[in-house]
Coordinates of C-alpha atoms in Angstrom, one line a residue:
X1 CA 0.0 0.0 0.0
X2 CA 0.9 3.6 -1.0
X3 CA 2.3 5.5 2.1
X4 CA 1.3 9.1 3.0
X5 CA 3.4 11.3 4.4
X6 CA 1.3 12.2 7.1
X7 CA -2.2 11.9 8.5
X8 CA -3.8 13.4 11.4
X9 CA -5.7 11.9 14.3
X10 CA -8.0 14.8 16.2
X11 CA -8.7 14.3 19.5
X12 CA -12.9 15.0 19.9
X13 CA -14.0 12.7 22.9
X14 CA -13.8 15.4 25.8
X15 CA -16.5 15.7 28.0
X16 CA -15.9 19.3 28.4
X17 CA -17.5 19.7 31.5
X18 CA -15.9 23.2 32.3
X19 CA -18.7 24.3 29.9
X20 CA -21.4 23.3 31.9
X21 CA -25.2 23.1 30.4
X22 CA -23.6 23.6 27.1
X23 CA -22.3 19.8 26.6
X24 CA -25.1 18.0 29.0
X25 CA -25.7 16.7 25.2
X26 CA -23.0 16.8 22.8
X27 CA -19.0 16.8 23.1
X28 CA -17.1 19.8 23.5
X29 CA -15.9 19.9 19.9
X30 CA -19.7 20.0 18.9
X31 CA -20.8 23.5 20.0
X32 CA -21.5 26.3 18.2
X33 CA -19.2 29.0 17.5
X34 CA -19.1 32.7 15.5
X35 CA -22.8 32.0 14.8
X36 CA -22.7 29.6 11.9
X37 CA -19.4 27.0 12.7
X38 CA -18.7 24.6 15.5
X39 CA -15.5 24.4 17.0
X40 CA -14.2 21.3 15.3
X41 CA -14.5 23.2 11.8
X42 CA -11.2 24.9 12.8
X43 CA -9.3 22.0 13.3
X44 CA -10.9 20.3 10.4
X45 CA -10.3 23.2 8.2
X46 CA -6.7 23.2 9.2
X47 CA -5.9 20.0 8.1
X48 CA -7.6 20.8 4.4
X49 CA -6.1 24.0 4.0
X50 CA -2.5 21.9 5.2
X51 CA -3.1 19.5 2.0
X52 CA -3.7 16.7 4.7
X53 CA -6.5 14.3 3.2
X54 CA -6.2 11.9 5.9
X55 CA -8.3 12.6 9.1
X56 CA -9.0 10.4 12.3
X57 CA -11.7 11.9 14.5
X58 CA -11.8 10.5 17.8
X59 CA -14.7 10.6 19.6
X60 CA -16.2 9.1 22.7
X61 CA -18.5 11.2 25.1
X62 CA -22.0 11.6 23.4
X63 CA -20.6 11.7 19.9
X64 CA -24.0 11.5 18.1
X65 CA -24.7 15.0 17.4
X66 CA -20.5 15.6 15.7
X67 CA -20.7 12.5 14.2
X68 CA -23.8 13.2 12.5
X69 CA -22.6 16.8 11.8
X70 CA -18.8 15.5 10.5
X71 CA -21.1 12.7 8.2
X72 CA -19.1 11.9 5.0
X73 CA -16.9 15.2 5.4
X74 CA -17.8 16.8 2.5
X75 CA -18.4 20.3 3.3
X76 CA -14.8 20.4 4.4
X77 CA -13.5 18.9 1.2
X78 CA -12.2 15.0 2.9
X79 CA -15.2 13.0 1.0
X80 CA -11.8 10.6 -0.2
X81 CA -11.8 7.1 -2.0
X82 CA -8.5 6.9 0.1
X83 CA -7.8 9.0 3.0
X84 CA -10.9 11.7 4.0
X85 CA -12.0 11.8 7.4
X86 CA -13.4 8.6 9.5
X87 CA -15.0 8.7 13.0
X88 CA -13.0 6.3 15.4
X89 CA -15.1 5.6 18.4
X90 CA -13.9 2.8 21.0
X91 CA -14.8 -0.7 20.9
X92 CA -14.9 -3.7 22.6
X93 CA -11.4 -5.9 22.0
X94 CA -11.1 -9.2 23.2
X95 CA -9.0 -9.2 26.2
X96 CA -8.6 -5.3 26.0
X97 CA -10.2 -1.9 27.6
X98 CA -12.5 -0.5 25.4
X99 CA -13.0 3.2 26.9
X100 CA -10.2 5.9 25.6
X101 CA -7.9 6.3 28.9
X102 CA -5.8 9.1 27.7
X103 CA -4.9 10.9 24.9
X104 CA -1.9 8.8 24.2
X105 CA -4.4 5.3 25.0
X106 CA -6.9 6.5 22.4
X107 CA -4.1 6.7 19.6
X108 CA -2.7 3.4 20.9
X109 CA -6.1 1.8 20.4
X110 CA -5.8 3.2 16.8
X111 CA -2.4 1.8 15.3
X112 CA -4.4 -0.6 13.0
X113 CA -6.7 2.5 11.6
X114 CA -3.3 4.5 10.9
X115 CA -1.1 1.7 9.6
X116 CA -4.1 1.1 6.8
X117 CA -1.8 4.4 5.7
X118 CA 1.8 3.8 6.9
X119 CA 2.3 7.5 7.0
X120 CA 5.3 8.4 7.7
X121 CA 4.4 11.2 9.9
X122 CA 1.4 11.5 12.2
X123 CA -0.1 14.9 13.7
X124 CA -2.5 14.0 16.9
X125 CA -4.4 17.4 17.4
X126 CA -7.1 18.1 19.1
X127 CA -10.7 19.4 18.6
X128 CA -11.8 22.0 20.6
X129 CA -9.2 24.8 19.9
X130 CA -9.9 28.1 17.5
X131 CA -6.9 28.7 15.8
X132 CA -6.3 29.1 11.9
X133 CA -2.5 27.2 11.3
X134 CA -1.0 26.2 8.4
X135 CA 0.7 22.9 9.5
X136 CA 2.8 22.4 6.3
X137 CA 5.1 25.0 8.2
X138 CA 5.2 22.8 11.4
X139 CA 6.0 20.0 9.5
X140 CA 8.5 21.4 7.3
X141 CA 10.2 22.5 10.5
X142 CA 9.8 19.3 11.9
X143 CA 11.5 17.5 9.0
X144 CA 14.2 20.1 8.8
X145 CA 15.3 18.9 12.1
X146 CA 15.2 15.5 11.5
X147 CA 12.9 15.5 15.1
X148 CA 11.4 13.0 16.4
X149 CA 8.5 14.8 17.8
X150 CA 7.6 18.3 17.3
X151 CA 5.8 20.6 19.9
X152 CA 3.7 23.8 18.3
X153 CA 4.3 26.2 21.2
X154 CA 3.1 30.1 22.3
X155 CA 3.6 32.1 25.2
X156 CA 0.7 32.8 27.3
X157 CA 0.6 34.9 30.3
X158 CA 2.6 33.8 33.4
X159 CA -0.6 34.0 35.0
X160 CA -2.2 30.9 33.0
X161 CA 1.2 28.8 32.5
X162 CA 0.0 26.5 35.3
X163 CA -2.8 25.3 33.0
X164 CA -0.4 24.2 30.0
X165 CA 2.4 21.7 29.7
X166 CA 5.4 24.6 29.6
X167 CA 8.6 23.7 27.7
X168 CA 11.9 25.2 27.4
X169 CA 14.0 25.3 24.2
X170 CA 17.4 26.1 22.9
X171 CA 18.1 28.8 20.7
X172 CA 17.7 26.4 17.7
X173 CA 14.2 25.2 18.9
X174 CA 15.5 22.1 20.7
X175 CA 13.6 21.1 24.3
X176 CA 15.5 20.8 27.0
X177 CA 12.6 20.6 29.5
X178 CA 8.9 19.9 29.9
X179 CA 6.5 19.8 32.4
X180 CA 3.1 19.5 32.2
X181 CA 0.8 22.0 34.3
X182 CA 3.4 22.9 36.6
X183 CA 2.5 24.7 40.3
X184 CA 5.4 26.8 39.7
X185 CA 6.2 27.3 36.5
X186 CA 9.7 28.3 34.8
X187 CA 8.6 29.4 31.6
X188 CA 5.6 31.3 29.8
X189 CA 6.3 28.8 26.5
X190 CA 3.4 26.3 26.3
X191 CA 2.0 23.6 24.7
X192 CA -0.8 23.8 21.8
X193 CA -1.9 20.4 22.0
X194 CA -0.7 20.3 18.0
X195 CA 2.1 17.6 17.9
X196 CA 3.9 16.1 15.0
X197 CA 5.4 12.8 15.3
X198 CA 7.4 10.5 13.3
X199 CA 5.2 7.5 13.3
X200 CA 7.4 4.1 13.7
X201 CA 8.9 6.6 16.6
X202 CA 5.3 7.4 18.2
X203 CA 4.2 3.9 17.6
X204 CA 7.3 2.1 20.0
X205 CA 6.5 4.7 22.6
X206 CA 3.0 4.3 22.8
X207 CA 3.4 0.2 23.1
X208 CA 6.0 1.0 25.8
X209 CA 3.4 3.0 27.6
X210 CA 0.5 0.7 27.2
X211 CA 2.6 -1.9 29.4
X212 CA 3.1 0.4 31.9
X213 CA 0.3 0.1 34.2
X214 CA 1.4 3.0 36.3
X215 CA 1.0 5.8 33.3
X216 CA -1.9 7.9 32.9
X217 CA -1.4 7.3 29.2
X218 CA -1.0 10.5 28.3
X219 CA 1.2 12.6 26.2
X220 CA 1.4 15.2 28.3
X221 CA 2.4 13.4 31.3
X222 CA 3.9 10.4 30.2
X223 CA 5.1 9.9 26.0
X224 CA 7.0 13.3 25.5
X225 CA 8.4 13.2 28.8
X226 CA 9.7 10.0 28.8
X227 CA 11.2 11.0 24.6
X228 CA 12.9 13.7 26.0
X229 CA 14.7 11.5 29.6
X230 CA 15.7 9.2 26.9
X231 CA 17.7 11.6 24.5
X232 CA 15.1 11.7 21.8
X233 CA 15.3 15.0 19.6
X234 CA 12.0 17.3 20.2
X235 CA 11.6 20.2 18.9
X236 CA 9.5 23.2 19.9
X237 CA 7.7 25.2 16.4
X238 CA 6.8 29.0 17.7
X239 CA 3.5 29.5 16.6
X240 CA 2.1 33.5 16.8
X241 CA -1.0 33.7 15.4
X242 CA -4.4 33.5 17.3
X243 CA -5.2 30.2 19.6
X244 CA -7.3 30.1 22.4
X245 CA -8.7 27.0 24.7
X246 CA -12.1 27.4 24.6
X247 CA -12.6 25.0 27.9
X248 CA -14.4 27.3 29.8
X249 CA -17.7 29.6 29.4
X250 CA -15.8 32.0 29.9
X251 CA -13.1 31.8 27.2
X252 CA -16.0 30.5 24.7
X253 CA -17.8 34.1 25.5
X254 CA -14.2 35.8 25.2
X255 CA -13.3 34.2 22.0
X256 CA -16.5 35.2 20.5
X257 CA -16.0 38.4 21.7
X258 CA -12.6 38.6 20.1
X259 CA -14.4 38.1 16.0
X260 CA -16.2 41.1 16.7
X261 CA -12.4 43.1 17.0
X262 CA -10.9 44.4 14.0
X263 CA -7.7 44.4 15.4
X264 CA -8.0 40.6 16.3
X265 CA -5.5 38.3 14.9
X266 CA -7.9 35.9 14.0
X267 CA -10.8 37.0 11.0
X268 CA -13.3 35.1 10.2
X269 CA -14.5 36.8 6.6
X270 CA -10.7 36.8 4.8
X271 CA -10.0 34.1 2.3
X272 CA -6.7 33.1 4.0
X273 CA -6.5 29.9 5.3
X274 CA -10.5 30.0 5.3
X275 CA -12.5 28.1 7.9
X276 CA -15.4 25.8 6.3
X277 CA -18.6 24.4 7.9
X278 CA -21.6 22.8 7.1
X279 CA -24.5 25.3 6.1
X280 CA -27.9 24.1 6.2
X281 CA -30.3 26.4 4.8
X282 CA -31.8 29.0 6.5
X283 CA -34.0 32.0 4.9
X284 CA -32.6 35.6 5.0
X285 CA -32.5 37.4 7.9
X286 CA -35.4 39.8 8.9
X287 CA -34.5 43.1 10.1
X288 CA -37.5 45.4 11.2
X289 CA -37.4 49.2 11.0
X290 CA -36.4 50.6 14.3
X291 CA -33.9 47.8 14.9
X292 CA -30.6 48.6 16.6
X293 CA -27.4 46.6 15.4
X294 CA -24.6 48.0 16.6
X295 CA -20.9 45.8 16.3
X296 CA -22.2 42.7 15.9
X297 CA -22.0 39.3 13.8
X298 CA -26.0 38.1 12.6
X299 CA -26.7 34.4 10.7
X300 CA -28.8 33.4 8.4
X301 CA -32.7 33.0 9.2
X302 CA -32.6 35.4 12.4
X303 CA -35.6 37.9 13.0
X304 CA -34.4 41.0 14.8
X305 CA -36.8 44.0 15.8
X306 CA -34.8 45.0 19.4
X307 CA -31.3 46.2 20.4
X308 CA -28.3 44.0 19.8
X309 CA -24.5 45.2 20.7
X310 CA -21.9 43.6 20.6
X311 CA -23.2 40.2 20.3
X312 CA -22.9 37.2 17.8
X313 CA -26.6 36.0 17.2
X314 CA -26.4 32.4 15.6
X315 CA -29.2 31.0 13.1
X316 CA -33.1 31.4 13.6
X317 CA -32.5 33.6 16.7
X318 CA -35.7 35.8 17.3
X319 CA -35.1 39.2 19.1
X320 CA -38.2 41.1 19.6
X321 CA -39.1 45.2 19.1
X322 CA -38.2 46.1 22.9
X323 CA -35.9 43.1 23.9
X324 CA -32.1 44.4 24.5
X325 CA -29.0 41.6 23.7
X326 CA -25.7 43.0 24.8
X327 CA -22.1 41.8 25.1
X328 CA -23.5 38.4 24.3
X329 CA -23.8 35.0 22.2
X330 CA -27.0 33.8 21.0
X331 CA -26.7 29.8 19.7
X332 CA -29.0 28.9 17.1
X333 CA -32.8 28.8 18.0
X334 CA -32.5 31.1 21.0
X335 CA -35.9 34.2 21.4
X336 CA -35.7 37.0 23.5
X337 CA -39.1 38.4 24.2
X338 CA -40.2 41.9 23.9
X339 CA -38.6 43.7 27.0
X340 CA -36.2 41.1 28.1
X341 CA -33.0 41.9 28.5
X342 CA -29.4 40.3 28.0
X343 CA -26.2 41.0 28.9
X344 CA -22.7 38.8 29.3
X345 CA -24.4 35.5 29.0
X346 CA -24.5 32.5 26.7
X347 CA -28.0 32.0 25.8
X348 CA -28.2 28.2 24.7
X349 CA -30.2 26.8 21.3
X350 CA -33.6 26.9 21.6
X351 CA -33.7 28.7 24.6
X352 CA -36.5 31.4 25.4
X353 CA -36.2 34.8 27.7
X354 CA -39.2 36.0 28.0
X355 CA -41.0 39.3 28.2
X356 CA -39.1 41.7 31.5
X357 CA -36.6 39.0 32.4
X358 CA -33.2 40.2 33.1
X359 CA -30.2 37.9 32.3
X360 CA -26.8 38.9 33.2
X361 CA -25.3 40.6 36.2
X362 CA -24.9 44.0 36.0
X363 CA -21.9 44.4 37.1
X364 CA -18.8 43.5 34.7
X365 CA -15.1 42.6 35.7
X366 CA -13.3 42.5 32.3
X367 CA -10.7 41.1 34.1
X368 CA -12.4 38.6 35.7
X369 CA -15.6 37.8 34.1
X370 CA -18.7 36.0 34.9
X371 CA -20.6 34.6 32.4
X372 CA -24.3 33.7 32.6
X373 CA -25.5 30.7 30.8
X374 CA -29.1 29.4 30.1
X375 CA -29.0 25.9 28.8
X376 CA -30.6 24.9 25.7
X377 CA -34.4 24.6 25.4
X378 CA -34.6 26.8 29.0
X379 CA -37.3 28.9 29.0
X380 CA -36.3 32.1 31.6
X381 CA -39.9 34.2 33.2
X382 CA -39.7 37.6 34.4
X383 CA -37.5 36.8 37.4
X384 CA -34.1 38.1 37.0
X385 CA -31.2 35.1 36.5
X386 CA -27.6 35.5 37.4
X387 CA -24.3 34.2 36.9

């Protein structure tokens, strides 16, 4: 069998529950971002716009709703004869766990899917980061220095370190040390989650770990620090575009914040390294006379007669004359009745405020923000909610 040079397995089986209401019923990956994507179209999208035919999705917790919406993969271009993109969920083995138990486990339980391919490179990414990368320049770096595993790395604030694995590199890019979510960390230089591997390499360590009943299988904690104690050559690739972890309800309401700044790095509406999704048809958008719209991002199919600032409104979103949506994200189905108001929240699909109710503190700490969320198909009275 023809080899590939490299294929990508994405990591979509998170639970997410940082996120709360918003993935009671689908993984992480699977909801809605900007108003008419989901977060795994940025990964996804990445890998077409990389030349990278060749796509493993891994999912696990409540996959119904991204498999369904991943299907065949055509909207993003990976409908292949050989390659395109295939869901991998765990199964029962004889003799064998079934259930993903780590990030490095769930590639383990994949060898046979990747060797169909004998690529040899492999990226393992993951799906539930918005970034737009071009990895042909990872992996040209990674080749360039004959590495055996390459680290796409950013410095975050000193602040947040302790949430990332943190590396530090030579001047020519080599790792000399890794930690993952240190208490105390050395460094502001962290890990993506975006690795490239050689493959026969990756494959030996992740049989090594499987034996080890002591590891947390994970790459994190276990494969890249035991590659770099035994002398292997890892490299870190400086990345310094826009990436954000949208873990938390708070960084999904900051990222979508972010689109609606000119002066962000990342933009949605340029044809440079563009970001594809799968549209399903929605009428135009109704806007009433005496509607406010003032810096903010509306789908297909919404109605609009109120006030609505700084927000991104996703599809068939109904805001009433009288009802006030500001500094917030509407997903797709979501009504806010005449009077209602809304302010730094996350109003889920379906969802409906009614007429008077108040959502959203009224206080704001930019600096520490507090997001209110109403989950999906939540209908809210008069009474006033809060964070």
């Amino acid at each position: 069998m023809n080899k590939k040079k490299c294929i990508a397995m994405l990591l979509a089986g998170g639970q997410g529950s940082r996120l709360g209401t918003l993935t009671h019923n689908i993984a992480k990956p699977a909801v809605h971002f900007g108003g008419k994507y989901r977060i795994i179209d940025f990964t996804l999208s990445n890998c077409v716009n990389s030349g990278i035919d060749t796509v493993g999705v891994l999912t696990q917790y409540k996959p119904l709703q991204l498999n369904d919406y991943i299907g065949n993969g055509q909207p993003w271009g990976l409908d292949r004869k050989r390659g395109g993109v295939h869901i991998l969920q765990p199964y029962a083995k004889i003799k064998s766990k079934s259930w993903y138990e780590g990030t490095a486990n769930a590639i383990f339980q994949n060898i046979p899917f990747i060797e169909r391919y004998n690529p040899e490179h492999i990226l393992v990414l993951s799906g539930d980061h918005i970034y737009k990368m071009d990895y042909t320049k990872l992996l040209d770096f990674h080749e360039k220095n004959d590495a055996d595993c390459t680290i796409a790395a950013l410095h975050v604030p000193l602040s947040e370190a302790s949430r990332f694995g943190i590396l530090n590199a030579g001047p020519d890019g080599r790792i000399e040390t890794f930690e993952e979510k240190p208490k105390e960390p050395k460094s502001t230089k962290a890990s993506m989650g975006v690795y490239a591997f050689k493959w026969p390499t990756l494959r030996a360590y992740l049989e090594a770990d499987e034996k080890n009943e002591r590891s947390a299988h994970d790459f994190g904690k276990n494969v890249i620090p035991a590659m770099l104690s035994e002398g292997k050559r890892l490299y870190a690739w400086s990345f310094d575009g826009y990436w954000k972890d949208v873990g938390t309800t708070e960084s999904l309401w900051s990222a979508n914040m972010d689109l609606l700044d000119k002066s962000c790095k990342l933009q949605l509406d340029d044809d440079e390294l563009r970001i594809y999704t799968r549209n399903f048809d929605c009428p135009p958008t109704f806007i009433a006379e005496g509607a406010r719209l003032e810096n903010s991002i509306i789908t297909r199919g919404c109605s609009i007669g109120g006030s609505i600032i700084s927000s991104v409104i996703s599809s068939e979103c109904c805001i009433e004359s009288g009802a006030e949506v500001m500094h917030s994200v509407l997903l797709p189905g979501a009504k806010i009745k005449s009077g209602a108001r809304v302010q730094h929240a996350i109003i889920g699909e379906n969802a409906t405020i009614e007429a008077g109710a108040l959502i959203g503190s009224e206080s704001f700490d930019e600096k520490e923000p507090s997001i209110t969320v109403v989950p999906e198909n939540k209908r809210v009275t008069k009474s006033k909610s809060s964070a």
